[in-house]
Amino acid sequence: MSVLSLADVYRARRRIEGRVLRTPLVESPTLSAIAKNPVYLKLETVQPTGSFKLRGATNALVRLAETGCKRVVTASTGNHGRAVAHAARALGIEAAVCMSSLVPSNKVEAVRALGAQARIVGKSQDDAQAEAQRLVREEGYAYVPPFDHLDVIAGQATIGVEIAEDLPDVAHIVVPLSGGGLFAGIAFAAKQINPAVRMTGVTMERGAAMHASLEAGKPVLVDEVESLADSLGGGIGLDNQYTFPITRELIDEVVLLDEATIARGLVHAYEHERLVLEGAAAVGIAALLAQRLHNAPDFQGPIVLIVTGANIDMNQHRRIVRAG
């Protein structure tokens, strides 16, 4: 854990200030009644790019800009690519974003709209990653990883600092779990400030690379499949240096959800919280509704659900809501 310090997180916060929003923490009366504990939603959906990814990408790119970097590349399931494109445009840096054919078209177009190259490669995040690494080797791009990078983790960790400041007695934080940049960052900051806080990661049943890796005790490959929680897809990298060990040390529980449960969370968010969310952002709500979050007696108290992004294809959202 010595690779990251709380001072790194506070430096990241100063670096991204004015470029990234401090997001609201809003209590949900409906979810609080269900949980029999106060439940708050941390709304990263209001970021300019519609997701939390802007924090880590901005921190990493500001640091690269300070070195004179002019071209960056990343591999992304959509939201990180959009964040890199946004931060790169603001800093006057050329950006390329490599994505697989599983990335929804609305996320691809959002990257292009921000002036970045969108390169569609293969049928998995690993294929997109290989193309990004080729651009680094052959064309001199600087690589901005979607999660396994200390500047990215420190940027995402600023969410944990904001929660601790706005809700000092928080007992339980529930985080969508994918490559681990978000989980590792929030868990690190939150537990540095309050070691007693409970940290739960929530992901889909199929193709959950971090969960499979935690079970195996080392990073492993998984087959990617389509999911409503598409932003949680992709591997964690067999050479994972940071997010796997930090997550393994700090996670208290992993919750796996099927597609129908994720859909119910998305519908509840729309009908009761007045939020349009992508599937990955609704998994915390879905887990709570399904009574899958286990608040042990020592962890009774306020619960925070990280609501990560709003970048769902609206046609898909309408179909899910109509189906109920």
XYZ file of C-alpha atoms in Angstrom:
324
model
C 0.000 0.000 0.000
C 3.068 2.233 0.291
C 2.841 2.911 -3.460
C 0.020 5.393 -2.744
C -0.423 7.916 0.051
C -3.267 10.110 1.206
C -1.045 13.071 0.331
C -1.086 11.826 -3.298
C -4.889 11.945 -3.209
C -4.980 15.496 -1.868
C -2.464 16.560 -4.503
C -4.693 14.994 -7.141
C -7.652 16.958 -5.784
C -5.758 20.229 -6.123
C -4.652 19.228 -9.636
C -8.180 18.534 -10.924
C -9.907 21.389 -9.104
C -11.755 23.593 -11.572
C -11.619 20.873 -14.231
C -13.793 18.283 -12.466
C -16.903 18.814 -10.355
C -17.240 18.081 -6.656
C -20.358 15.950 -6.961
C -23.443 15.971 -4.720
C -24.185 13.378 -2.044
C -27.974 13.048 -1.969
C -30.065 11.041 0.487
C -32.648 8.667 -0.993
C -35.760 8.382 1.216
C -36.977 5.342 -0.728
C -33.735 3.389 -0.440
C -33.255 4.488 3.170
C -36.636 3.011 4.066
C -35.721 -0.283 2.384
C -32.287 -0.481 4.034
C -33.488 0.754 7.443
C -30.368 2.922 7.391
C -29.719 6.293 5.741
C -28.751 5.695 2.107
C -26.971 8.347 0.062
C -26.220 8.473 -3.659
C -22.875 9.919 -4.767
C -23.852 11.342 -8.148
C -20.865 11.140 -10.479
C -23.427 11.323 -13.284
C -23.238 15.137 -13.173
C -19.612 15.254 -14.337
C -19.211 16.996 -17.731
C -18.542 13.628 -19.410
C -21.322 11.866 -17.503
C -19.114 9.616 -15.362
C -16.520 9.457 -12.583
C -13.788 8.605 -15.084
C -13.062 12.283 -15.636
C -11.307 12.465 -12.260
C -8.571 9.914 -12.915
C -8.111 10.841 -16.565
C -7.746 14.527 -15.756
C -5.216 13.923 -12.997
C -3.129 11.703 -15.281
C -3.270 14.057 -18.276
C -2.449 17.185 -16.289
C 0.682 15.427 -15.037
C 1.571 14.345 -18.598
C 0.991 17.872 -19.909
C 3.493 19.149 -17.361
C 6.135 16.958 -19.042
C 5.356 18.360 -22.502
C 3.372 15.344 -23.731
C 1.507 16.018 -27.001
C -0.186 12.684 -27.857
C -1.962 10.147 -25.658
C -3.751 6.865 -26.247
C -5.952 4.658 -24.117
C -8.094 1.526 -24.290
C -11.598 1.905 -22.953
C -15.087 0.427 -22.615
C -16.342 3.963 -23.301
C -16.391 6.217 -20.264
C -12.634 6.381 -19.688
C -12.108 7.108 -23.373
C -14.605 9.925 -23.222
C -12.875 11.311 -20.153
C -9.440 11.143 -21.804
C -10.831 12.861 -24.905
C -12.383 15.639 -22.792
C -9.258 16.228 -20.690
C -6.982 16.055 -23.740
C -9.010 18.652 -25.632
C -8.922 20.997 -22.627
C -5.131 20.626 -22.432
C -4.451 20.824 -26.178
C -3.261 17.212 -26.431
C -4.033 14.827 -29.322
C -5.917 11.705 -28.154
C -6.677 8.272 -29.594
C -9.139 5.895 -27.913
C -9.096 2.163 -28.716
C -12.359 0.301 -28.115
C -13.758 -3.123 -28.929
C -16.878 -3.769 -30.976
C -18.768 -4.452 -27.712
C -18.661 -0.766 -26.776
C -22.098 0.836 -27.386
C -22.226 3.180 -30.372
C -23.344 6.162 -28.286
C -20.106 5.971 -26.300
C -18.020 5.707 -29.482
C -19.704 8.774 -30.975
C -19.224 10.726 -27.738
C -15.463 10.149 -28.001
C -15.420 11.347 -31.611
C -17.509 14.401 -30.734
C -14.740 15.504 -28.381
C -12.192 15.473 -31.192
C -10.393 12.229 -30.376
C -9.698 9.334 -32.748
C -11.976 6.365 -31.999
C -10.348 3.111 -33.130
C -12.618 0.037 -33.031
C -10.501 -3.104 -32.699
C -11.569 -6.702 -32.116
C -14.214 -8.107 -29.797
C -12.664 -7.622 -26.376
C -11.000 -5.062 -24.182
C -7.794 -7.076 -24.528
C -7.888 -6.508 -28.310
C -8.333 -2.774 -27.783
C -5.506 -2.807 -25.271
C -3.182 -4.504 -27.770
C -3.862 -1.779 -30.348
C -3.198 0.947 -27.790
C 0.128 -0.645 -26.899
C 1.016 -0.844 -30.594
C 0.492 2.917 -30.902
C 2.781 3.432 -27.926
C 5.529 1.229 -29.406
C 5.298 2.273 -33.038
C 3.972 5.836 -33.037
C 5.223 7.335 -29.797
C 1.937 7.894 -27.976
C 1.892 8.128 -24.175
C -0.432 5.554 -22.658
C -3.125 6.508 -20.134
C -4.421 3.280 -18.543
C -8.135 3.095 -17.685
C -7.486 1.936 -14.114
C -4.102 0.363 -13.275
C -2.133 3.589 -12.852
C -1.364 5.507 -9.670
C -2.412 8.903 -11.076
C -5.719 7.429 -12.255
C -6.324 5.714 -8.910
C -5.478 8.906 -7.007
C -7.938 10.859 -9.146
C -10.753 8.395 -8.451
C -9.789 8.405 -4.752
C -10.889 12.040 -4.493
C -14.439 10.649 -4.362
C -13.570 8.916 -1.094
C -12.239 12.161 0.382
C -15.415 14.026 -0.585
C -17.585 11.343 1.029
C -15.568 11.472 4.245
C -15.890 15.253 4.361
C -19.616 15.367 3.559
C -20.639 12.334 5.648
C -18.043 11.711 8.380
C -20.060 8.888 9.969
C -20.385 6.850 6.759
C -20.382 3.161 7.663
C -20.621 1.376 4.307
C -19.593 2.393 0.774
C -20.826 0.372 -2.199
C -18.805 0.671 -5.405
C -19.295 -0.811 -8.896
C -16.363 -3.202 -9.403
C -14.552 -3.592 -12.704
C -10.833 -3.041 -13.299
C -10.555 -1.710 -9.774
C -9.386 1.864 -10.310
C -12.546 3.289 -8.771
C -12.812 0.703 -6.017
C -9.118 0.831 -5.098
C -9.110 4.634 -5.037
C -12.239 5.095 -2.948
C -11.399 2.241 -0.587
C -7.871 3.527 -0.064
C -8.964 7.075 0.761
C -11.975 6.041 2.840
C -10.091 3.493 4.930
C -7.130 5.812 5.429
C -9.552 8.322 6.944
C -11.762 5.757 8.734
C -10.430 2.173 8.829
C -13.817 0.891 10.089
C -15.743 1.781 6.928
C -17.100 -1.298 5.108
C -16.259 -1.559 1.395
C -18.434 -3.639 -0.957
C -17.786 -4.138 -4.668
C -20.733 -4.978 -6.938
C -20.470 -6.422 -10.422
C -22.287 -8.617 -12.934
C -22.329 -12.411 -12.734
C -20.863 -12.991 -16.185
C -17.409 -11.839 -17.242
C -16.431 -10.238 -13.908
C -12.627 -10.204 -14.192
C -11.775 -8.691 -10.813
C -14.032 -11.137 -8.965
C -12.539 -14.102 -10.841
C -9.041 -12.811 -10.079
C -9.797 -12.375 -6.376
C -11.126 -15.924 -6.301
C -8.001 -17.235 -8.041
C -5.624 -15.186 -5.909
C -4.023 -13.634 -8.995
C -5.088 -11.760 -12.148
C -6.785 -14.097 -14.627
C -8.412 -13.831 -18.035
C -12.192 -14.103 -18.460
C -14.441 -14.318 -21.488
C -16.216 -11.034 -22.140
C -19.958 -11.193 -22.684
C -22.604 -8.581 -23.328
C -24.191 -7.103 -20.214
C -26.403 -4.218 -19.193
C -23.407 -3.283 -17.041
C -21.159 -2.988 -20.107
C -18.883 -0.462 -18.386
C -17.848 -3.194 -15.943
C -16.556 -5.451 -18.728
C -12.954 -6.127 -19.670
C -9.978 -7.768 -18.010
C -7.790 -6.372 -15.256
C -4.521 -7.260 -17.024
C -2.361 -10.253 -16.188
C 0.428 -7.827 -15.275
C -1.822 -5.772 -12.979
C 0.418 -3.840 -10.570
C -1.866 -1.741 -8.405
C -5.625 -2.199 -8.500
C -5.629 -5.946 -7.862
C -3.431 -5.886 -4.727
C -5.146 -2.776 -3.323
C -8.613 -4.205 -3.973
C -7.651 -7.598 -2.518
C -6.413 -5.927 0.666
C -9.320 -3.522 1.188
C -12.470 -5.217 -0.126
C -14.871 -6.625 2.475
C -17.402 -8.221 0.133
C -18.137 -8.839 -3.545
C -21.748 -9.026 -4.730
C -22.578 -10.593 -8.126
C -25.809 -9.652 -9.883
C -27.711 -11.249 -12.762
C -29.014 -9.174 -15.654
C -32.617 -9.025 -14.419
C -31.490 -7.660 -11.056
C -29.361 -4.999 -12.751
C -32.361 -4.020 -14.885
C -34.518 -3.625 -11.776
C -31.940 -1.284 -10.303
C -31.923 0.790 -13.466
C -35.743 0.994 -13.500
C -35.877 1.939 -9.813
C -33.329 4.706 -10.392
C -35.540 6.162 -13.119
C -38.919 5.770 -11.454
C -38.027 6.611 -7.851
C -34.773 8.588 -7.942
C -35.474 10.404 -11.234
C -32.098 9.311 -12.562
C -31.219 8.043 -16.030
C -28.328 5.640 -15.434
C -26.257 3.150 -17.354
C -26.401 -0.381 -16.050
C -23.034 -0.261 -14.302
C -24.108 2.812 -12.338
C -27.263 1.080 -11.089
C -25.619 -2.009 -9.586
C -25.396 -0.561 -6.075
C -29.082 0.307 -6.112
C -29.834 -3.128 -7.581
C -27.864 -4.919 -4.861
C -29.671 -3.001 -2.141
C -33.108 -3.693 -3.657
C -32.247 -7.402 -3.881
C -31.157 -7.376 -0.222
C -27.686 -8.494 -1.217
C -25.807 -5.937 0.893
C -24.866 -7.395 4.256
C -24.568 -4.732 6.919
C -23.091 -6.564 9.893
C -24.059 -5.127 13.307
C -20.773 -3.243 13.520
C -21.549 -1.519 10.243
C -25.023 -0.165 10.937
C -25.153 3.439 9.831
C -25.142 5.556 6.698
C -24.622 3.738 3.380
C -23.231 5.456 0.278
C -23.885 4.032 -3.188
C -21.477 5.292 -5.863
C -23.584 6.183 -8.921
C -20.920 6.122 -11.582
C -22.353 7.169 -14.944
C -25.297 8.213 -17.076
C -23.995 7.314 -20.535
C -26.556 4.718 -21.552
C -28.003 4.476 -25.044
C -31.404 6.107 -24.623
C -33.186 3.646 -26.892
C -31.925 0.830 -24.701
C -32.981 2.721 -21.584
C -36.495 3.232 -22.897
C -36.825 -0.468 -23.696
C -35.732 -1.474 -20.182
C -38.024 1.012 -18.451
C -41.009 -0.006 -20.593
C -40.382 -3.646 -19.742
C -40.476 -2.679 -16.076
